[in-house]
Amino acid sequence: AALPPFDLVIFGGTGDLAMRKLLPALFHRYLDGQIVEGSRIVAIARDARSDDEYRVRVREALAKVVAEEPRGIEVLDGFLALLSYRRLDLGDDAGWPDFAAELTVEDRVRVFYLAVGPDLFAVVADRLHAHGLIGQHTRVVVEKPLGHDGRSANAINDALGRVFDETQIYRIDHYLGKETVQNLTALRFGNALFEPLWKAEHIDHVQITAAETVGVEGRAAYYDRSGALRDMVQNHLLQLLCLVAMEPPASLSADDIRDAKLKVLRALRPITADNAAQLTVRGQYRAGAAEGRAVPGYAEELGSSSETETFVALKAEVRNWRWAGVPFYLRTGKRLPERSSEIVVTFRQVPHSIFDDGEGSVRLAPNKLVLRLQPDEGVTLWLMNKVPGPGGLRLRHVPMDLSFAEAFGGRQADAYERLLGDVVRGNQMLFMRRDEVEAAWQWIDPIRAAWQAAHEAPKPYTAGTWGPSAAVALIERDGRTWHEEG
Ligand code: BG6
């Protein structure tokens, strides 16, 4: 269904996020007829630039996306006509009154997207307030990193909370907008098959991997202050863990879902100086090969040595009745052998094998439910099957595969398409509430503190490998292995 007409103001309108994610997402929604004429998209940045110059830039940024769509070229001009550009200095009131006058002409949904650094969130919020730009139908979207630690996250949340109501604040975690992530909720609660088994009694362990082949890609300045724990674990991986582990919510209302996730975060077993060495591994890539070519190490890319981790593996535990004793192994890194993100739920072995011929030749492998987030979104259920043939009873672990592309065809919408639509519609279900973000930091901060206290450099790994060998040891110590396709 079409969205109501809206005004979307993007602070950081010429930045990487706007060009690579937000504008392509908006273009796709426009192409599908969801964005109606009269809606306005205003890009804000510091430099002087005319509307037309901005549109030329967006046209270039969208070239590939447009070319991939049969009607792309045809509708591009219509989309560009929705865009305008405004130069504003966040440190100065000049230009703001005009901007405010332009926006307040109609009473409609107004979204401020803060695609700028977190140090500017409070500054923008204050200006918006001072110029009377925050009305009843106004919403604000903030990107991660939402702070650097619990304390800075609180400060940001306080600043936003001074001028916005919590129901107006949309904290994006784009992983929640991914199709397969939403499908996890659909699978768990739309089928009778899984939920009765979804507990320690039947599940041996869970693995969550987000592997990337890219290095730090021109974001070294941000990344070096962040590291993989803050960049990926604090938000994306913990959110996935929450969706796997949460109790069935009463409904899909934003607060039912977020209450359920919050309980998981609060039940995580703390990782501190006492156990961090056993439960966590941090790594940093050295020169190697990735994406089919030789690539430099992290320190070379950065131009100086650094203690920042580009890889993390850790073992988490949710301390409640449902999950007692079930490890959640989390792993993420840059410059790994492939881009692949997945959640693997491994069930327990059958209690007794009737196939045992005394020679141990029939090994039963446990059932696994694999949710592939990317690439090739889909779901695979690994089952034991008889190998056909008249000989003896031979069994093999085979995948029952549901590929989204095959089952549903067409293009998979990008997470931002769904999420931007939700902001305009006023649906906070896939956005993080303040207490969730804070609970996530409360679990992350002691891990970082433990690493700092240990004074240990991240373990090196060669670019194009699955991280330091300690990450393999982390799971193999428990008699388990990282899931590999095939
Ligand atoms: C971002 C991180 O949040 O997620 C990046 O800051 C990372 O470092 C990206 O590359 C991964 O997102 P996706 O959707 O490509 O898995």
Coordinates of C-alpha atoms and ligand atoms in Angstrom, one line a residue:
A1 CA 0.0 0.0 0.0
A2 CA 1.2 3.5 -0.7
L3 CA 2.7 5.5 2.1
P4 CA 1.0 8.7 3.2
P5 CA 2.7 11.8 1.8
F6 CA 5.7 12.7 3.9
D7 CA 8.7 15.0 4.3
L8 CA 12.0 13.2 4.8
V9 CA 15.0 15.3 5.8
I10 CA 18.3 13.6 5.6
F11 CA 21.1 15.2 7.6
G12 CA 24.3 13.9 6.0
G13 CA 22.5 13.9 2.7
T14 CA 25.6 13.6 0.7
G15 CA 27.2 10.9 2.8
D16 CA 27.9 7.3 2.2
L17 CA 24.8 6.0 4.0
A18 CA 22.5 8.3 2.0
M19 CA 24.1 7.5 -1.3
R20 CA 24.6 3.8 -0.9
K21 CA 21.5 2.8 1.2
L22 CA 18.9 5.4 1.8
L23 CA 18.4 6.9 -1.7
P24 CA 18.5 3.5 -3.4
A25 CA 15.9 2.2 -0.9
L26 CA 13.7 5.2 -1.5
F27 CA 14.1 4.9 -5.2
H28 CA 12.8 1.3 -5.0
R29 CA 9.8 2.3 -3.0
Y30 CA 9.1 5.0 -5.5
L31 CA 9.4 2.6 -8.3
D32 CA 6.8 0.4 -6.6
G33 CA 4.4 3.3 -6.4
Q34 CA 4.7 3.5 -2.6
I35 CA 5.9 7.1 -2.5
V36 CA 3.3 9.4 -3.7
E37 CA 3.8 12.7 -5.5
G38 CA 4.0 15.6 -3.2
S39 CA 6.3 13.7 -0.8
R40 CA 9.5 15.6 -0.3
I41 CA 13.1 14.4 0.4
V42 CA 15.4 17.1 1.5
A43 CA 19.1 16.5 1.8
I44 CA 21.1 18.6 4.2
A45 CA 24.8 19.1 4.2
R46 CA 27.4 21.7 4.8
D47 CA 28.5 22.6 1.3
A48 CA 26.9 25.0 -1.1
R49 CA 25.2 23.1 -3.9
S50 CA 22.1 23.7 -6.0
D51 CA 19.2 21.3 -6.1
D52 CA 20.2 20.3 -9.6
E53 CA 23.8 19.7 -8.7
Y54 CA 22.5 17.4 -5.9
R55 CA 20.2 15.6 -8.3
V56 CA 23.1 15.0 -10.7
R57 CA 25.1 13.4 -7.9
V58 CA 22.2 11.2 -6.9
R59 CA 21.7 10.2 -10.5
E60 CA 25.3 9.0 -10.6
A61 CA 24.9 7.2 -7.3
L62 CA 21.8 5.4 -8.5
A63 CA 23.1 4.5 -11.9
K64 CA 23.6 0.8 -11.2
V65 CA 20.3 0.4 -9.3
V66 CA 18.4 2.2 -12.1
A67 CA 20.0 0.1 -14.8
E68 CA 18.9 -3.1 -13.1
E69 CA 15.3 -2.2 -13.1
P70 CA 13.2 -2.5 -16.3
R71 CA 11.4 0.7 -15.6
G72 CA 14.3 2.4 -13.9
I73 CA 15.2 5.0 -16.5
E74 CA 11.6 5.8 -17.1
V75 CA 10.8 6.8 -13.5
L76 CA 14.1 8.2 -12.4
D77 CA 13.3 11.8 -13.2
G78 CA 10.1 11.6 -11.3
F79 CA 12.0 10.4 -8.3
L80 CA 14.7 13.0 -8.6
A81 CA 12.0 15.7 -8.7
L82 CA 11.1 14.8 -5.1
L83 CA 14.6 15.7 -4.0
S84 CA 16.0 19.0 -3.0
Y85 CA 19.1 20.1 -1.3
R86 CA 19.7 22.6 1.5
R87 CA 22.9 23.9 2.9
L88 CA 22.8 24.1 6.7
D89 CA 25.5 24.5 9.3
L90 CA 24.7 22.6 12.4
G91 CA 26.8 24.9 14.5
D92 CA 25.0 28.1 13.4
D93 CA 21.4 29.3 13.2
A94 CA 21.8 30.9 9.7
G95 CA 19.4 29.3 7.2
W96 CA 17.4 27.4 9.8
P97 CA 14.4 29.8 10.0
D98 CA 13.9 29.6 6.2
F99 CA 14.3 25.8 6.4
A100 CA 11.7 25.7 9.2
A101 CA 9.3 27.9 7.2
E102 CA 9.5 25.6 4.2
L103 CA 8.8 22.5 6.2
T104 CA 5.9 23.7 8.4
V105 CA 3.6 24.5 5.5
E106 CA 1.7 21.3 5.8
D107 CA 0.7 19.1 8.7
R108 CA 2.1 15.8 7.6
V109 CA 4.5 13.0 8.7
R110 CA 7.9 14.5 9.0
V111 CA 11.0 12.4 9.4
F112 CA 14.4 13.6 10.3
Y113 CA 17.1 11.0 9.5
L114 CA 20.3 11.7 11.3
A115 CA 22.8 10.1 9.0
V116 CA 25.6 11.9 10.7
G117 CA 28.1 11.0 13.5
P118 CA 26.6 10.4 16.9
D119 CA 28.4 13.4 18.3
L120 CA 26.0 15.5 16.2
F121 CA 22.8 13.9 17.3
A122 CA 22.3 16.2 20.3
V123 CA 23.3 19.2 18.3
V124 CA 20.7 18.5 15.6
A125 CA 18.0 17.6 18.1
D126 CA 18.5 20.9 19.9
R127 CA 18.3 22.9 16.7
L128 CA 15.2 21.1 15.5
H129 CA 13.6 21.9 18.8
A130 CA 14.8 25.5 18.9
H131 CA 13.3 26.2 15.5
G132 CA 10.0 24.6 16.3
L133 CA 10.4 21.8 13.9
I134 CA 9.2 19.0 16.1
G135 CA 5.5 18.5 15.9
Q136 CA 3.1 15.7 16.7
H137 CA 3.8 13.8 13.5
T138 CA 7.6 14.2 13.6
R139 CA 9.9 11.3 13.9
V140 CA 13.6 11.0 14.2
V141 CA 15.8 8.2 12.9
V142 CA 19.2 7.6 14.4
E143 CA 21.9 5.2 13.1
K144 CA 24.4 3.3 15.0
P145 CA 26.8 3.7 16.6
L146 CA 24.6 4.9 19.3
G147 CA 27.4 5.9 21.5
H148 CA 30.7 4.3 22.3
D149 CA 29.7 2.6 25.5
G150 CA 26.9 2.6 28.0
R151 CA 27.6 6.1 29.3
S152 CA 27.8 7.8 25.9
A153 CA 24.7 6.0 24.7
N154 CA 22.8 7.3 27.8
A155 CA 23.9 10.8 27.0
I156 CA 22.7 10.5 23.4
N157 CA 19.4 9.0 24.6
D158 CA 19.0 11.8 27.2
A159 CA 19.6 14.4 24.5
L160 CA 17.1 12.9 22.2
G161 CA 14.7 12.3 25.0
R162 CA 14.7 16.0 26.0
V163 CA 13.1 17.0 22.7
F164 CA 11.4 13.8 21.4
D165 CA 9.1 11.3 23.0
E166 CA 10.3 7.7 22.9
T167 CA 7.5 6.9 20.5
Q168 CA 9.1 9.4 18.0
I169 CA 12.6 7.9 18.2
Y170 CA 13.6 5.2 15.7
R171 CA 16.9 3.6 16.4
I172 CA 17.8 1.7 13.4
D173 CA 19.5 -1.7 13.4
H174 CA 19.3 -2.6 9.7
Y175 CA 19.7 -6.3 10.5
L176 CA 16.2 -6.3 11.8
G177 CA 14.9 -5.2 8.4
K178 CA 16.6 -8.1 6.6
E179 CA 14.0 -10.5 5.0
T180 CA 15.5 -13.6 6.6
V181 CA 15.6 -12.0 10.0
Q182 CA 11.9 -11.2 9.9
N183 CA 11.4 -14.7 8.6
L184 CA 12.9 -16.1 11.8
T185 CA 10.0 -14.7 13.6
A186 CA 7.6 -16.1 11.0
L187 CA 9.2 -19.5 11.2
R188 CA 9.2 -19.6 15.0
F189 CA 5.7 -18.4 15.6
G190 CA 3.9 -19.3 12.3
N191 CA 4.6 -23.0 12.5
A192 CA 3.7 -25.5 15.1
L193 CA 6.8 -27.5 14.3
F194 CA 9.6 -25.5 15.9
E195 CA 8.4 -23.9 19.1
P196 CA 7.9 -27.1 21.1
L197 CA 11.5 -28.0 20.4
W198 CA 12.9 -24.5 20.9
K199 CA 14.6 -25.0 24.3
A200 CA 17.5 -26.5 26.1
E201 CA 15.9 -29.9 26.2
H202 CA 16.1 -30.2 22.4
I203 CA 18.6 -27.6 21.2
D204 CA 22.3 -28.3 21.7
H205 CA 23.6 -24.9 20.7
V206 CA 23.2 -21.9 18.4
Q207 CA 25.7 -20.2 16.1
I208 CA 25.4 -16.8 14.7
T209 CA 27.9 -15.7 12.1
A210 CA 28.3 -12.5 10.2
A211 CA 31.3 -12.8 7.9
E212 CA 32.5 -10.2 5.5
T213 CA 35.2 -10.2 2.9
V214 CA 35.6 -6.5 2.8
G215 CA 38.2 -4.7 4.9
V216 CA 37.6 -1.4 6.5
E217 CA 36.8 0.3 3.2
G218 CA 37.7 4.0 3.7
R219 CA 36.0 3.9 7.1
A220 CA 39.2 3.4 9.0
A221 CA 38.8 6.5 11.1
Y222 CA 35.4 5.4 12.4
Y223 CA 36.3 1.7 12.6
D224 CA 39.5 2.1 14.5
R225 CA 37.7 3.7 17.3
S226 CA 35.0 1.1 17.2
G227 CA 36.2 -2.4 16.4
A228 CA 34.1 -5.4 15.7
L229 CA 32.6 -5.8 19.2
R230 CA 31.0 -2.4 19.0
D231 CA 30.4 -2.3 15.3
M232 CA 28.7 -5.6 14.9
V233 CA 28.2 -7.5 18.2
Q234 CA 26.6 -4.8 20.4
N235 CA 23.8 -4.3 17.9
H236 CA 23.4 -6.7 15.0
L237 CA 24.5 -10.0 16.5
L238 CA 22.9 -9.4 19.8
Q239 CA 19.6 -8.5 18.1
L240 CA 19.7 -11.8 16.2
L241 CA 20.4 -13.6 19.4
C242 CA 17.4 -11.9 21.0
L243 CA 15.1 -13.0 18.2
V244 CA 16.3 -16.6 18.5
A245 CA 16.1 -16.7 22.2
M246 CA 13.1 -14.5 23.2
E247 CA 9.9 -15.9 24.7
P248 CA 6.9 -15.9 22.4
P249 CA 5.6 -12.3 22.5
A250 CA 1.8 -11.9 22.9
S251 CA 1.6 -9.9 19.7
L252 CA 3.7 -8.2 17.1
S253 CA 3.2 -4.8 18.8
A254 CA 6.5 -2.9 19.1
D255 CA 6.5 -3.1 22.9
D256 CA 5.6 -6.8 23.1
I257 CA 8.5 -7.6 20.8
R258 CA 10.9 -5.3 22.5
D259 CA 9.9 -6.4 26.0
A260 CA 10.7 -10.0 25.0
K261 CA 14.1 -9.0 23.5
L262 CA 15.0 -7.0 26.6
K263 CA 14.5 -9.9 28.8
V264 CA 17.0 -11.9 26.8
L265 CA 19.6 -9.1 27.0
R266 CA 19.1 -9.0 30.8
A267 CA 19.5 -12.7 31.1
L268 CA 22.9 -12.9 29.4
R269 CA 25.6 -14.3 31.5
P270 CA 28.1 -11.5 32.2
I271 CA 31.5 -11.7 30.6
T272 CA 34.1 -10.1 32.8
A273 CA 37.8 -10.2 33.5
D274 CA 37.3 -13.6 35.3
N275 CA 36.0 -15.4 32.2
A276 CA 36.8 -13.3 29.2
A277 CA 39.8 -15.3 28.2
Q278 CA 37.8 -18.5 28.0
L279 CA 34.7 -17.0 26.4
T280 CA 36.0 -14.5 23.9
V281 CA 38.5 -14.2 21.1
R282 CA 39.5 -11.1 19.3
G283 CA 41.5 -10.9 16.1
Q284 CA 43.0 -8.5 13.6
Y285 CA 43.7 -9.3 10.0
R286 CA 47.2 -9.3 8.5
A287 CA 47.9 -9.2 4.8
G288 CA 46.5 -12.0 2.8
A289 CA 44.1 -12.7 0.0
A290 CA 40.4 -11.7 -0.2
E291 CA 37.9 -11.0 -2.9
G292 CA 40.3 -12.8 -5.3
R293 CA 43.3 -10.5 -4.8
A294 CA 46.2 -9.8 -2.5
V295 CA 45.1 -7.4 0.2
P296 CA 47.0 -5.5 2.9
G297 CA 46.7 -6.0 6.6
Y298 CA 44.5 -3.8 8.8
A299 CA 47.4 -1.9 10.2
E300 CA 48.7 -1.2 6.7
E301 CA 45.3 0.0 5.6
L302 CA 45.1 2.2 8.6
G303 CA 48.7 3.5 8.2
S304 CA 49.6 2.7 11.8
S305 CA 49.6 -0.1 14.3
S306 CA 46.4 -0.6 16.2
E307 CA 44.9 -2.7 19.0
T308 CA 41.4 -2.6 17.4
E309 CA 39.8 -6.0 16.7
T310 CA 38.5 -6.7 13.2
F311 CA 37.2 -10.1 14.4
V312 CA 35.4 -11.4 17.4
A313 CA 34.2 -14.8 18.4
L314 CA 32.5 -15.4 21.7
K315 CA 30.4 -17.8 23.7
A316 CA 27.3 -16.3 25.2
E317 CA 24.8 -17.9 27.5
V318 CA 21.2 -16.9 28.3
R319 CA 20.5 -17.7 31.9
N320 CA 16.9 -18.7 32.1
W321 CA 14.8 -21.9 32.1
R322 CA 14.5 -22.1 28.4
W323 CA 18.2 -21.9 27.6
A324 CA 20.2 -23.0 30.6
G325 CA 23.4 -24.7 29.4
V326 CA 22.9 -23.9 25.7
P327 CA 25.8 -21.9 24.3
F328 CA 25.3 -19.2 21.7
Y329 CA 28.5 -18.9 19.7
L330 CA 28.8 -15.6 18.0
R331 CA 31.3 -14.7 15.4
T332 CA 31.9 -11.8 13.1
G333 CA 34.9 -10.4 11.1
K334 CA 36.2 -8.5 8.2
R335 CA 38.4 -10.1 5.5
L336 CA 37.0 -13.6 6.1
P337 CA 36.9 -16.1 3.2
E338 CA 33.3 -15.3 2.2
R339 CA 30.5 -12.9 2.7
S340 CA 28.0 -15.0 4.6
S341 CA 25.7 -14.4 7.5
E342 CA 23.7 -17.1 9.1
I343 CA 22.0 -18.4 12.2
V344 CA 22.4 -22.1 12.8
V345 CA 20.3 -23.9 15.4
T346 CA 21.7 -27.3 16.1
F347 CA 19.4 -29.8 17.7
R348 CA 20.4 -32.5 20.1
Q349 CA 21.2 -36.0 18.9
V350 CA 18.5 -38.7 19.0
P351 CA 18.7 -40.4 22.5
H352 CA 19.5 -43.8 21.1
S353 CA 20.6 -44.9 17.7
I354 CA 19.0 -48.0 16.2
F355 CA 21.4 -47.9 13.3
D356 CA 24.5 -48.7 15.2
D357 CA 26.0 -51.8 13.6
G358 CA 28.6 -52.2 16.3
E359 CA 31.3 -50.9 14.0
G360 CA 30.4 -47.3 14.3
S361 CA 29.9 -47.0 10.5
V362 CA 26.6 -45.1 10.8
R363 CA 27.1 -41.8 12.4
L364 CA 24.0 -39.8 13.0
A365 CA 24.5 -36.0 12.6
P366 CA 22.2 -33.7 14.5
N367 CA 19.4 -31.8 12.8
K368 CA 20.2 -28.3 12.0
L369 CA 18.1 -25.4 11.1
V370 CA 20.1 -22.8 9.1
L371 CA 18.8 -19.4 8.4
R372 CA 20.9 -17.8 5.7
L373 CA 20.7 -14.0 6.0
Q374 CA 23.0 -13.4 3.0
P375 CA 23.8 -14.1 0.3
D376 CA 21.2 -16.4 -1.2
E377 CA 18.6 -15.8 1.5
G378 CA 16.9 -19.0 2.6
V379 CA 16.3 -21.6 5.1
T380 CA 17.8 -25.1 5.2
L381 CA 16.8 -27.9 7.5
W382 CA 19.4 -30.7 7.7
L383 CA 17.9 -34.1 8.2
M384 CA 19.2 -37.7 8.2
N385 CA 17.9 -39.6 5.2
K386 CA 18.4 -43.1 3.8
V387 CA 20.7 -43.2 0.8
P388 CA 18.6 -44.8 -1.9
G389 CA 19.7 -48.2 -3.1
P390 CA 19.1 -51.9 -2.4
G391 CA 22.2 -52.4 -0.3
G392 CA 22.3 -51.9 3.5
L393 CA 20.7 -49.1 5.4
R394 CA 23.0 -46.3 4.8
L395 CA 22.2 -42.8 6.1
R396 CA 23.3 -39.4 5.1
H397 CA 22.8 -35.9 6.4
V398 CA 21.1 -33.9 3.6
P399 CA 19.8 -30.4 3.3
M400 CA 16.1 -29.6 2.8
D401 CA 16.5 -26.3 1.1
L402 CA 14.1 -23.3 0.8
S403 CA 15.7 -20.6 -1.3
F404 CA 13.9 -17.3 -1.2
A405 CA 14.8 -16.6 -4.8
E406 CA 13.4 -19.9 -6.0
A407 CA 10.3 -19.9 -3.8
F408 CA 9.3 -16.3 -4.1
G409 CA 11.2 -15.1 -7.2
G410 CA 12.2 -11.6 -7.8
R411 CA 14.5 -9.2 -6.0
Q412 CA 14.9 -9.3 -2.3
A413 CA 14.1 -5.8 -0.9
D414 CA 16.9 -4.2 1.0
A415 CA 16.5 -3.8 4.8
Y416 CA 16.3 0.0 4.5
E417 CA 13.3 -0.2 2.2
R418 CA 11.2 -1.9 4.8
L419 CA 12.6 0.2 7.7
L420 CA 12.1 3.6 6.0
G421 CA 8.5 2.6 5.2
D422 CA 7.9 1.6 8.9
V423 CA 9.1 5.0 10.0
V424 CA 6.7 6.8 7.8
R425 CA 3.9 4.4 8.9
G426 CA 4.8 4.9 12.5
N427 CA 5.7 1.2 13.3
Q428 CA 8.5 0.8 15.8
M429 CA 8.5 -2.9 15.9
L430 CA 11.8 -3.3 14.1
F431 CA 13.5 -0.4 16.0
M432 CA 15.4 -0.6 19.2
R433 CA 13.9 0.9 22.4
R434 CA 16.2 2.9 24.7
D435 CA 16.3 0.2 27.4
E436 CA 17.4 -2.4 24.8
V437 CA 20.3 -0.4 23.6
E438 CA 21.3 0.3 27.2
A439 CA 21.1 -3.3 28.2
A440 CA 23.2 -4.3 25.2
W441 CA 25.9 -1.9 26.3
Q442 CA 25.7 -3.2 29.9
W443 CA 26.7 -6.6 28.6
I444 CA 29.3 -5.3 26.1
D445 CA 31.1 -2.8 28.4
P446 CA 32.6 -5.3 30.8
I447 CA 33.9 -7.4 27.8
R448 CA 35.8 -4.4 26.6
A449 CA 37.0 -3.6 30.1
A450 CA 38.2 -7.1 30.5
W451 CA 40.2 -6.9 27.2
Q452 CA 41.7 -3.7 28.3
A453 CA 42.7 -5.0 31.6
A454 CA 44.3 -8.0 30.0
H455 CA 46.6 -5.8 27.8
E456 CA 46.5 -8.4 25.1
A457 CA 46.8 -7.4 21.4
P458 CA 44.2 -9.0 19.2
K459 CA 45.4 -12.3 17.7
P460 CA 46.5 -12.0 14.1
Y461 CA 44.8 -13.9 11.3
T462 CA 45.6 -13.9 7.6
A463 CA 43.1 -12.0 5.5
G464 CA 40.9 -14.6 3.7
T465 CA 40.8 -17.1 6.6
W466 CA 38.2 -17.7 9.3
G467 CA 39.9 -15.7 12.0
P468 CA 42.5 -16.7 14.5
S469 CA 42.8 -20.4 15.4
A470 CA 41.7 -19.5 18.9
A471 CA 38.2 -19.0 17.4
V472 CA 38.2 -22.6 16.3
A473 CA 39.5 -23.7 19.6
L474 CA 36.8 -21.7 21.4
I475 CA 34.1 -24.0 20.0
E476 CA 36.1 -27.2 19.6
R477 CA 36.9 -27.2 23.3
D478 CA 33.2 -27.9 23.8
G479 CA 33.3 -30.7 21.3
R480 CA 31.5 -28.7 18.6
T481 CA 32.6 -27.2 15.3
W482 CA 31.6 -24.1 13.4
H483 CA 29.0 -24.9 10.8
E484 CA 30.2 -25.2 7.2
E485 CA 27.9 -25.6 4.3
G486 CA 28.1 -28.9 2.4
Ligands
BG6_1 C1 27.3 -2.0 9.6 C2 28.7 -2.0 10.0 O1 26.4 -1.8 10.6 O2 27.0 -3.3 9.0 C3 29.7 -2.4 8.9 O3 29.1 -0.7 10.5 C4 29.3 -3.7 8.2 O4 31.0 -2.5 9.4 C5 27.8 -3.7 7.9 O5 30.0 -3.9 7.1 C6 27.3 -5.0 7.5 O6 26.0 -5.0 7.0 P1 25.5 -6.0 5.9 O7 24.1 -5.6 5.7 O8 26.3 -5.8 4.7 O9 25.7 -7.3 6.5

